[in-house]
CSV table of C-alpha atoms in Angstrom, one decimal:
chain,number,residue,atom,x,y,z
J,25,GLU,CA,70.9,99.9,112.2
J,26,ALA,CA,74.4,101.3,111.6
J,27,VAL,CA,76.8,99.6,109.2
J,28,TYR,CA,80.5,100.2,109.4
J,29,THR,CA,82.9,98.8,106.8
J,30,PHE,CA,86.6,99.0,107.5
J,31,PRO,CA,89.9,97.7,106.3
J,32,LEU,CA,92.7,95.9,108.1
J,33,PRO,CA,96.0,94.8,106.7
J,34,MET,CA,95.5,92.0,104.2
J,35,ASP,CA,97.1,89.3,106.3
J,36,ALA,CA,95.8,90.5,109.7
J,37,VAL,CA,93.8,88.3,112.0
J,38,LEU,CA,91.2,90.0,114.1
J,39,THR,CA,91.7,88.8,117.7
J,40,SER,CA,89.1,90.7,119.7
J,41,LEU,CA,86.2,93.1,119.3
J,42,GLN,CA,84.3,95.0,122.0
J,43,VAL,CA,81.5,97.5,121.4
J,44,LYS,CA,80.4,99.8,124.3
J,45,ILE,CA,76.8,101.1,124.0
J,46,ALA,CA,75.8,103.3,126.9
J,47,ASP,CA,76.7,101.2,130.0
J,48,ARG,CA,76.8,97.8,128.2
J,49,VAL,CA,79.9,96.2,126.7
J,50,LEU,CA,79.3,93.6,124.0
J,51,THR,CA,82.2,91.2,123.3
J,52,ALA,CA,82.5,89.3,120.1
J,53,LYS,CA,81.9,85.6,119.9
J,54,ILE,CA,82.7,83.5,116.8
J,55,LEU,CA,79.7,81.7,115.3
J,56,GLU,CA,78.9,80.0,112.0
J,57,LYS,CA,77.6,82.5,109.5
J,58,THR,CA,73.9,81.3,109.3
J,59,GLN,CA,73.7,80.9,113.1
J,60,ALA,CA,75.2,84.4,113.6
J,61,GLU,CA,72.7,86.0,111.1
J,62,ALA,CA,69.8,84.2,112.8
J,63,ARG,CA,70.8,85.3,116.3
J,64,TYR,CA,71.3,88.8,115.0
J,65,GLU,CA,67.9,89.0,113.4
J,66,GLU,CA,66.3,87.5,116.5
J,67,ALA,CA,68.0,90.0,118.8
J,68,ILE,CA,66.8,92.9,116.5
J,69,THR,CA,63.2,91.6,116.6
J,70,ASP,CA,63.3,91.3,120.4
J,71,GLY,CA,64.6,94.9,120.6
J,72,HIS,CA,68.0,94.2,122.0
J,73,LYS,CA,71.2,96.0,121.1
J,74,VAL,CA,73.3,93.7,119.0
J,75,VAL,CA,76.5,93.6,116.9
J,76,MET,CA,77.4,91.4,114.0
J,77,LEU,CA,80.9,91.4,112.4
J,78,GLN,CA,81.6,89.7,109.1
J,79,LYS,CA,84.8,89.3,107.1
J,80,LEU,CA,83.8,90.3,103.5
J,81,GLU,CA,87.1,89.5,101.9
J,82,SER,CA,90.8,89.5,102.8
J,83,GLY,CA,91.5,92.8,104.5
J,84,LEU,CA,87.8,94.0,104.5
J,85,TYR,CA,85.3,93.7,107.4
J,86,SER,CA,81.8,94.9,107.9
J,87,MET,CA,80.1,95.5,111.3
J,88,ASN,CA,76.3,95.9,111.8
J,89,VAL,CA,75.0,97.5,115.0
J,90,GLY,CA,71.3,97.1,115.6
J,91,ASN,CA,68.7,98.9,117.6
J,92,LEU,CA,70.7,102.1,118.2
J,93,GLN,CA,68.7,105.2,119.3
J,94,ALA,CA,69.0,108.5,117.4
J,95,ASP,CA,71.5,110.2,119.8
J,96,GLU,CA,73.2,107.1,121.1
J,97,LYS,CA,77.0,106.9,120.9
J,98,ILE,CA,79.1,103.8,120.7
J,99,SER,CA,82.7,103.0,121.2
J,100,VAL,CA,84.4,100.2,119.2
J,101,GLN,CA,87.7,98.6,120.3
J,102,MET,CA,89.3,96.0,118.2
J,103,GLN,CA,92.6,94.2,118.3
J,104,TYR,CA,94.4,92.4,115.5
J,105,SER,CA,97.7,90.7,114.8
J,106,PHE,CA,99.8,90.2,111.8
J,107,VAL,CA,103.4,89.2,111.0
J,108,GLN,CA,105.5,92.1,109.9
J,109,PRO,CA,108.4,91.0,107.6
J,110,TRP,CA,111.7,92.7,107.7
J,111,GLN,CA,112.9,94.3,104.5
J,112,GLY,CA,116.7,94.1,104.8
J,113,ASN,CA,117.4,95.9,108.0
J,114,GLN,CA,114.2,98.0,107.9
J,115,LEU,CA,110.7,97.4,109.0
J,116,ARG,CA,107.8,99.1,107.1
J,117,LEU,CA,104.5,99.4,108.9
J,118,MET,CA,101.4,100.4,106.9
J,119,ILE,CA,98.2,101.1,108.8
J,120,PRO,CA,95.0,101.5,106.7
J,121,THR,CA,93.4,104.9,107.5
J,122,THR,CA,91.2,105.8,104.6
J,123,ILE,CA,87.8,104.2,103.9
J,124,ALA,CA,86.8,104.8,100.3
J,125,GLU,CA,84.9,103.0,97.6
J,126,ARG,CA,86.7,100.0,96.1
J,127,TYR,CA,86.9,99.7,92.3
């Protein structure tokens, strides 16, 4: 199992997530948390490749990818939206690029 924790802008809304593993493309589906966890565990037990994404807090997400093989590569594509406010006559865009421990 691989776990990837990543930031997004604090007020962003994740609109889509696709994970490509070998020749399969897994597309996200929104489920209630306990149902998602149960389906994830069931897929792991059955030996299927599976992905589960959770919002940990505002601006922080965690994605679990189960049943990966040692040399297997994956590709993750996500889209998100957020309102970018003008500051006078300027627009300031900040994109999170560093993943580090949070204190």
